[in-house]
mmCIF file of C-alpha atoms and ligand atoms in Angstrom:
data_model
loop_
_atom_site.group_PDB
_atom_site.id
_atom_site.type_symbol
_atom_site.label_atom_id
_atom_site.label_comp_id
_atom_site.label_asym_id
_atom_site.label_seq_id
_atom_site.Cartn_x
_atom_site.Cartn_y
_atom_site.Cartn_z
ATOM 1 C CA MET T 1 -26.155 -91.950 103.569
ATOM 2 C CA GLY T 2 -25.524 -93.377 100.112
ATOM 3 C CA ALA T 3 -26.805 -96.817 99.275
ATOM 4 C CA VAL T 4 -24.573 -99.713 100.240
ATOM 5 C CA ARG T 5 -24.417 -102.634 97.861
ATOM 6 C CA TYR T 6 -23.729 -106.163 98.944
ATOM 7 C CA ALA T 7 -22.236 -106.822 95.511
ATOM 8 C CA ASP T 8 -19.437 -104.377 96.410
ATOM 9 C CA VAL T 9 -18.734 -106.341 99.593
ATOM 10 C CA VAL T 10 -18.692 -109.618 97.662
ATOM 11 C CA ARG T 11 -16.308 -108.123 95.094
ATOM 12 C CA GLU T 12 -13.877 -107.112 97.866
ATOM 13 C CA LEU T 13 -14.087 -110.600 99.367
ATOM 14 C CA ASN T 14 -13.380 -112.179 95.994
ATOM 15 C CA GLU T 15 -10.293 -109.977 95.692
ATOM 16 C CA LEU T 16 -9.139 -111.363 99.045
ATOM 17 C CA ALA T 17 -9.749 -114.869 97.686
ATOM 18 C CA GLU T 18 -7.213 -114.098 94.953
ATOM 19 C CA THR T 19 -4.610 -113.477 97.674
ATOM 20 C CA GLY T 20 -5.232 -116.860 99.288
ATOM 21 C CA TRP T 21 -8.126 -116.248 101.649
ATOM 22 C CA LYS T 22 -10.641 -119.052 101.533
ATOM 23 C CA VAL T 23 -14.172 -117.831 100.819
ATOM 24 C CA THR T 24 -16.970 -120.269 101.656
ATOM 25 C CA GLU T 25 -20.698 -119.978 101.072
ATOM 26 C CA LEU T 26 -22.337 -120.799 104.392
ATOM 27 C CA ALA T 27 -25.883 -120.584 103.055
ATOM 28 C CA THR T 28 -28.160 -118.732 100.725
ATOM 29 C CA ALA T 29 -30.765 -116.712 102.579
ATOM 30 C CA ASP T 30 -33.326 -114.088 101.556
ATOM 31 C CA GLY T 31 -31.932 -114.255 98.013
ATOM 32 C CA TYR T 32 -28.304 -113.607 99.008
ATOM 33 C CA SER T 33 -25.189 -115.672 99.479
ATOM 34 C CA ILE T 34 -23.961 -115.664 103.092
ATOM 35 C CA LEU T 35 -20.162 -115.882 102.981
ATOM 36 C CA ALA T 36 -17.402 -116.755 105.410
ATOM 37 C CA LEU T 37 -13.662 -116.129 105.100
ATOM 38 C CA THR T 38 -10.717 -117.975 106.520
ATOM 39 C CA ASP T 39 -7.172 -116.656 106.406
ATOM 40 C CA PRO T 40 -4.717 -118.177 103.898
ATOM 41 C CA LEU T 41 -2.705 -120.228 106.398
ATOM 42 C CA ARG T 42 -5.796 -121.635 107.997
ATOM 43 C CA GLY T 43 -7.177 -122.379 104.548
ATOM 44 C CA ARG T 44 -4.105 -124.519 103.860
ATOM 45 C CA GLY T 45 -4.694 -126.463 107.071
ATOM 46 C CA GLY T 46 -1.907 -124.935 109.180
ATOM 47 C CA GLY T 47 -2.050 -126.838 112.464
ATOM 48 C CA ASP T 48 0.135 -124.582 114.648
ATOM 49 C CA PRO T 49 -1.432 -123.256 117.842
ATOM 50 C CA LEU T 50 -1.961 -119.644 116.804
ATOM 51 C CA PRO T 51 -4.568 -117.553 118.643
ATOM 52 C CA GLN T 52 -8.002 -117.995 117.103
ATOM 53 C CA LEU T 53 -9.901 -114.846 116.204
ATOM 54 C CA LEU T 54 -13.556 -115.011 115.156
ATOM 55 C CA ILE T 55 -15.230 -111.903 113.713
ATOM 56 C CA ALA T 56 -18.861 -111.339 112.665
ATOM 57 C CA ALA T 57 -20.668 -108.283 111.302
ATOM 58 C CA GLY T 58 -23.847 -107.199 109.625
ATOM 59 C CA ILE T 59 -26.424 -109.263 111.475
ATOM 60 C CA HIS T 60 -28.346 -105.994 111.887
ATOM 61 C CA GLY T 61 -28.826 -104.458 108.462
ATOM 62 C CA GLU T 62 -29.039 -100.823 109.585
ATOM 63 C CA GLU T 63 -25.507 -100.966 111.037
ATOM 64 C CA PRO T 64 -23.390 -100.691 107.877
ATOM 65 C CA ALA T 65 -20.108 -99.509 109.431
ATOM 66 C CA GLY T 66 -19.533 -102.945 110.974
ATOM 67 C CA VAL T 67 -19.478 -104.590 107.547
ATOM 68 C CA LEU T 68 -17.647 -101.762 105.771
ATOM 69 C CA GLY T 69 -15.067 -101.355 108.546
ATOM 70 C CA LEU T 70 -14.427 -105.075 108.592
ATOM 71 C CA VAL T 71 -13.923 -105.203 104.820
ATOM 72 C CA GLN T 72 -11.509 -102.270 105.022
ATOM 73 C CA TRP T 73 -9.587 -103.925 107.867
ATOM 74 C CA LEU T 74 -9.420 -107.203 105.928
ATOM 75 C CA LYS T 75 -7.916 -105.424 102.919
ATOM 76 C CA GLU T 76 -5.550 -103.035 104.649
ATOM 77 C CA HIS T 77 -4.564 -104.660 107.937
ATOM 78 C CA ALA T 78 -5.416 -108.353 108.140
ATOM 79 C CA PRO T 79 -2.633 -109.477 105.747
ATOM 80 C CA ARG T 80 -0.111 -108.387 108.396
ATOM 81 C CA TRP T 81 -1.718 -110.733 110.949
ATOM 82 C CA VAL T 82 -1.623 -113.836 108.773
ATOM 83 C CA GLY T 83 0.754 -116.266 110.471
ATOM 84 C CA ARG T 84 0.308 -114.574 113.858
ATOM 85 C CA LEU T 85 -3.446 -115.150 114.227
ATOM 86 C CA HIS T 86 -5.950 -117.533 112.757
ATOM 87 C CA MET T 87 -8.885 -115.535 111.456
ATOM 88 C CA ASP T 88 -12.401 -116.763 110.717
ATOM 89 C CA VAL T 89 -14.728 -114.060 109.502
ATOM 90 C CA ALA T 90 -18.457 -113.816 108.747
ATOM 91 C CA PRO T 91 -18.511 -110.373 107.113
ATOM 92 C CA CYS T 92 -22.254 -109.877 106.591
ATOM 93 C CA LEU T 93 -24.847 -112.155 108.173
ATOM 94 C CA ASN T 94 -27.877 -110.213 106.920
ATOM 95 C CA PRO T 95 -27.193 -108.943 103.373
ATOM 96 C CA TRP T 96 -30.916 -108.414 102.720
ATOM 97 C CA GLY T 97 -31.073 -105.932 105.597
ATOM 98 C CA PHE T 98 -27.649 -104.422 104.760
ATOM 99 C CA GLU T 99 -28.772 -103.375 101.260
ATOM 100 C CA ARG T 100 -32.027 -101.912 102.558
ATOM 101 C CA GLY T 101 -30.753 -100.310 105.759
ATOM 102 C CA VAL T 102 -33.177 -102.506 107.698
ATOM 103 C CA ARG T 103 -32.344 -104.142 111.029
ATOM 104 C CA TYR T 104 -34.327 -107.304 110.366
ATOM 105 C CA ALA T 105 -34.228 -110.175 107.904
ATOM 106 C CA ARG T 106 -36.788 -110.414 105.104
ATOM 107 C CA ASN T 107 -39.234 -112.243 107.393
ATOM 108 C CA GLY T 108 -39.131 -109.338 109.867
ATOM 109 C CA GLU T 109 -37.163 -111.254 112.508
ATOM 110 C CA ASP T 110 -34.222 -109.878 114.489
ATOM 111 C CA LEU T 111 -31.592 -112.513 113.690
ATOM 112 C CA ASN T 112 -29.609 -111.543 116.767
ATOM 113 C CA ARG T 113 -32.332 -112.851 119.091
ATOM 114 C CA GLN T 114 -32.563 -116.449 117.937
ATOM 115 C CA PHE T 115 -29.260 -118.150 118.687
ATOM 116 C CA ASP T 116 -30.948 -120.288 121.362
ATOM 117 C CA SER T 117 -33.357 -121.511 118.710
ATOM 118 C CA PRO T 118 -31.983 -120.820 115.216
ATOM 119 C CA ARG T 119 -34.693 -120.607 112.561
ATOM 120 C CA HIS T 120 -33.250 -118.370 109.852
ATOM 121 C CA PRO T 121 -30.856 -120.100 107.413
ATOM 122 C CA ALA T 122 -28.088 -117.535 108.060
ATOM 123 C CA VAL T 123 -28.224 -118.152 111.811
ATOM 124 C CA GLN T 124 -28.417 -121.913 111.344
ATOM 125 C CA ALA T 125 -25.435 -121.832 108.983
ATOM 126 C CA PHE T 126 -23.322 -119.695 111.335
ATOM 127 C CA VAL T 127 -24.057 -122.051 114.237
ATOM 128 C CA ARG T 128 -23.080 -125.053 112.075
ATOM 129 C CA TRP T 129 -19.920 -123.285 110.917
ATOM 130 C CA ILE T 130 -18.573 -122.758 114.459
ATOM 131 C CA ALA T 131 -19.923 -126.044 115.907
ATOM 132 C CA GLY T 132 -17.387 -127.775 118.141
ATOM 133 C CA ARG T 133 -14.809 -125.009 117.716
ATOM 134 C CA ARG T 134 -13.061 -122.797 120.276
ATOM 135 C CA PHE T 135 -11.815 -119.260 119.738
ATOM 136 C CA ASP T 136 -9.635 -117.033 121.892
ATOM 137 C CA LEU T 137 -11.591 -113.901 121.015
ATOM 138 C CA PHE T 138 -14.861 -113.085 119.266
ATOM 139 C CA MET T 139 -15.330 -109.584 117.832
ATOM 140 C CA ASP T 140 -19.004 -108.878 117.126
ATOM 141 C CA LEU T 141 -19.417 -105.652 115.131
ATOM 142 C CA HIS T 142 -22.511 -103.486 115.585
ATOM 143 C CA GLU T 143 -23.700 -99.908 115.633
ATOM 144 C CA ASP T 144 -26.266 -98.165 117.789
ATOM 145 C CA SER T 145 -28.322 -95.941 115.512
ATOM 146 C CA ASP T 146 -29.672 -93.859 118.437
ATOM 147 C CA PHE T 147 -26.249 -92.819 119.721
ATOM 148 C CA GLU T 148 -23.778 -89.998 119.075
ATOM 149 C CA ALA T 149 -21.333 -91.604 121.526
ATOM 150 C CA MET T 150 -19.556 -94.940 121.319
ATOM 151 C CA TYR T 151 -19.803 -97.874 123.668
ATOM 152 C CA LEU T 152 -19.110 -101.610 123.691
ATOM 153 C CA TYR T 153 -19.974 -104.746 125.613
ATOM 154 C CA GLU T 154 -17.224 -106.986 126.956
ATOM 155 C CA LEU T 155 -17.591 -110.516 128.301
ATOM 156 C CA LEU T 156 -14.552 -112.157 129.813
ATOM 157 C CA ASP T 157 -14.320 -115.381 131.803
ATOM 158 C CA PRO T 158 -12.958 -115.229 134.424
ATOM 159 C CA TRP T 159 -14.027 -111.616 134.933
ATOM 160 C CA PRO T 160 -10.869 -109.708 135.988
ATOM 161 C CA GLY T 161 -12.686 -107.094 138.073
ATOM 162 C CA HIS T 162 -13.083 -103.382 137.447
ATOM 163 C CA GLY T 163 -9.841 -101.457 137.170
ATOM 164 C CA VAL T 164 -8.117 -103.986 134.902
ATOM 165 C CA ARG T 165 -7.295 -102.455 131.518
ATOM 166 C CA THR T 166 -9.085 -104.983 129.355
ATOM 167 C CA LEU T 167 -9.178 -105.093 125.557
ATOM 168 C CA GLY T 168 -12.558 -103.362 125.655
ATOM 169 C CA ARG T 169 -11.045 -100.479 127.617
ATOM 170 C CA ARG T 170 -8.112 -100.240 125.166
ATOM 171 C CA ILE T 171 -10.504 -100.025 122.222
ATOM 172 C CA LEU T 172 -12.451 -97.272 123.983
ATOM 173 C CA ASP T 173 -9.296 -95.341 124.939
ATOM 174 C CA ARG T 174 -8.279 -95.310 121.278
ATOM 175 C CA ALA T 175 -11.785 -94.316 120.133
ATOM 176 C CA ALA T 176 -12.040 -91.491 122.675
ATOM 177 C CA VAL T 177 -9.619 -89.384 120.622
ATOM 178 C CA LYS T 178 -12.156 -89.330 117.772
ATOM 179 C CA VAL T 179 -15.587 -89.640 119.366
ATOM 180 C CA PRO T 180 -17.300 -89.132 122.741
ATOM 181 C CA LEU T 181 -17.778 -92.221 124.897
ATOM 182 C CA SER T 182 -21.223 -92.972 126.258
ATOM 183 C CA ASP T 183 -21.283 -92.631 130.043
ATOM 184 C CA GLY T 184 -24.248 -93.339 132.257
ATOM 185 C CA ASP T 185 -26.633 -93.962 129.365
ATOM 186 C CA ASP T 186 -29.219 -96.732 129.541
ATOM 187 C CA VAL T 187 -28.940 -99.485 126.942
ATOM 188 C CA GLY T 188 -31.874 -101.787 127.588
ATOM 189 C CA ASP T 189 -31.580 -102.534 131.299
ATOM 190 C CA LEU T 190 -27.804 -102.007 131.295
ATOM 191 C CA LYS T 191 -25.811 -98.796 131.704
ATOM 192 C CA THR T 192 -22.643 -97.560 130.039
ATOM 193 C CA SER T 193 -19.638 -96.584 132.156
ATOM 194 C CA PHE T 194 -17.036 -94.532 130.240
ATOM 195 C CA GLY T 195 -18.114 -96.478 127.166
ATOM 196 C CA LEU T 196 -18.027 -99.903 128.740
ATOM 197 C CA ILE T 197 -20.848 -102.306 129.504
ATOM 198 C CA ALA T 198 -19.167 -105.192 131.299
ATOM 199 C CA GLY T 199 -19.350 -107.359 134.349
ATOM 200 C CA PRO T 200 -19.279 -110.982 135.402
ATOM 201 C CA LEU T 201 -21.602 -113.349 133.558
ATOM 202 C CA ALA T 202 -21.445 -117.080 134.288
ATOM 203 C CA ARG T 203 -21.102 -119.293 131.208
ATOM 204 C CA ARG T 204 -24.004 -121.390 132.457
ATOM 205 C CA GLU T 205 -26.191 -118.272 132.713
ATOM 206 C CA ALA T 206 -25.147 -117.353 129.181
ATOM 207 C CA ALA T 207 -26.098 -120.843 128.003
ATOM 208 C CA ALA T 208 -29.594 -120.410 129.474
ATOM 209 C CA PHE T 209 -30.150 -116.914 128.029
ATOM 210 C CA VAL T 210 -33.509 -116.702 126.229
ATOM 211 C CA GLU T 211 -33.598 -114.986 122.792
ATOM 212 C CA ARG T 212 -29.845 -115.219 122.805
ATOM 213 C CA PRO T 213 -27.715 -112.859 120.667
ATOM 214 C CA VAL T 214 -24.655 -114.245 118.893
ATOM 215 C CA ALA T 215 -22.302 -112.671 121.468
ATOM 216 C CA ILE T 216 -23.909 -114.602 124.327
ATOM 217 C CA GLU T 217 -24.060 -117.803 122.275
ATOM 218 C CA VAL T 218 -20.356 -117.662 121.416
ATOM 219 C CA PHE T 219 -19.460 -116.760 125.021
ATOM 220 C CA ALA T 220 -21.525 -119.683 126.335
ATOM 221 C CA HIS T 221 -20.002 -122.310 124.054
ATOM 222 C CA HIS T 222 -17.036 -121.092 121.992
ATOM 223 C CA ALA T 223 -14.963 -118.254 123.502
ATOM 224 C CA ALA T 224 -14.081 -116.939 126.953
ATOM 225 C CA HIS T 225 -13.644 -113.401 125.597
ATOM 226 C CA VAL T 226 -16.232 -111.517 123.532
ATOM 227 C CA VAL T 227 -16.318 -107.833 122.570
ATOM 228 C CA THR T 228 -19.432 -106.350 120.933
ATOM 229 C CA VAL T 229 -18.489 -103.011 119.369
ATOM 230 C CA GLU T 230 -21.261 -100.396 119.065
ATOM 231 C CA THR T 231 -20.212 -97.411 116.971
ATOM 232 C CA PRO T 232 -22.492 -94.346 117.110
ATOM 233 C CA GLY T 233 -24.953 -94.462 114.200
ATOM 234 C CA ARG T 234 -25.549 -90.710 114.372
ATOM 235 C CA ALA T 235 -21.925 -89.901 113.576
ATOM 236 C CA GLU T 236 -20.592 -89.672 109.993
ATOM 237 C CA LEU T 237 -20.232 -93.032 108.253
ATOM 238 C CA ASP T 238 -16.531 -92.501 107.444
ATOM 239 C CA LEU T 239 -15.770 -91.920 111.129
ATOM 240 C CA ARG T 240 -17.741 -95.002 112.166
ATOM 241 C CA ILE T 241 -15.838 -97.102 109.637
ATOM 242 C CA ARG T 242 -12.534 -95.799 111.056
ATOM 243 C CA LEU T 243 -13.679 -96.658 114.588
ATOM 244 C CA GLN T 244 -14.478 -100.225 113.510
ATOM 245 C CA VAL T 245 -11.077 -100.572 111.806
ATOM 246 C CA ASP T 246 -9.335 -99.233 114.931
ATOM 247 C CA ALA T 247 -11.280 -101.650 117.151
ATOM 248 C CA LEU T 248 -10.261 -104.645 115.030
ATOM 249 C CA GLU T 249 -6.638 -103.531 114.869
ATOM 250 C CA THR T 250 -6.527 -103.092 118.662
ATOM 251 C CA ALA T 251 -8.064 -106.558 119.072
ATOM 252 C CA ALA T 252 -5.557 -108.197 116.730
ATOM 253 C CA GLU T 253 -2.627 -106.512 118.529
ATOM 254 C CA HIS T 254 -3.992 -107.559 121.906
ATOM 255 C CA LEU T 255 -4.504 -111.170 120.874
ATOM 256 C CA ALA T 256 -1.151 -111.580 119.116
ATOM 257 C CA ASN T 257 0.861 -109.869 121.877
ATOM 258 C CA GLN T 258 -0.918 -111.781 124.619
ATOM 259 C CA SER T 259 -0.035 -115.063 122.993
ATOM 260 C CA GLU T 260 3.540 -114.051 122.148
ATOM 261 C CA ALA T 261 4.114 -112.857 125.720
ATOM 262 C CA ALA T 262 2.789 -116.196 127.005
ATOM 263 C CA THR T 263 5.296 -118.181 124.929
ATOM 264 C CA VAL T 264 8.382 -116.351 126.271
ATOM 265 C CA PRO T 265 10.233 -118.914 128.434
HETATM 266 ZN ZN1 ZN G 1 -26.741 -104.495 116.233
#
């Protein structure tokens, strides 16, 4: 894999800023600027009740397709969703790791295990940024470097039960045309089922989760629906980027249509 440069990501984000997206520096950490983006309408203080989409990527540095797919989606697809969704985006939470292809931050810590007790400035800044806010959907973009097949985690409260065609299932159905889905593989102490790792999790259990990842933190306090995409790190980078773009596009469609259907009298 060729080297990825955070400066290229920042340049793309600055181009978005020229089209009205608001780019904010959340913190400086490990010698890099941690940035957040807000869509142009939101940036102007639009107060209409559009669905709120939160997206984060790049907390694990060795998972580049999350960041690169998100940047591509922001350039090519997100403009179409302005005015239908409010979008808040943290495109790369660990630039130090991203440039080096390293999972951890400079101090060797896994930033996605400290949301119950934020110590790293990037984690602290992200927590401050979303404090007191609610979102309708959180998309958390990752890769699994050990896998040739794709999977994802989905948290949804209330849990609709197996058999319901959730957003997570829609993302996997779309991905299955391009890549195998993981089925029956162990991921920690969980197991994939046709690509999906999902099931009921009480918000109060989530809020008590030790060494909490961002997905569990946001589910506990900020969003009733969270999808953590895990593209297969052993596949070609271009394919993984396409899978991330597809996942985001499916999520945006789902969120916008859900809300538009709900407003029909
Ligand atoms: Zn990860």
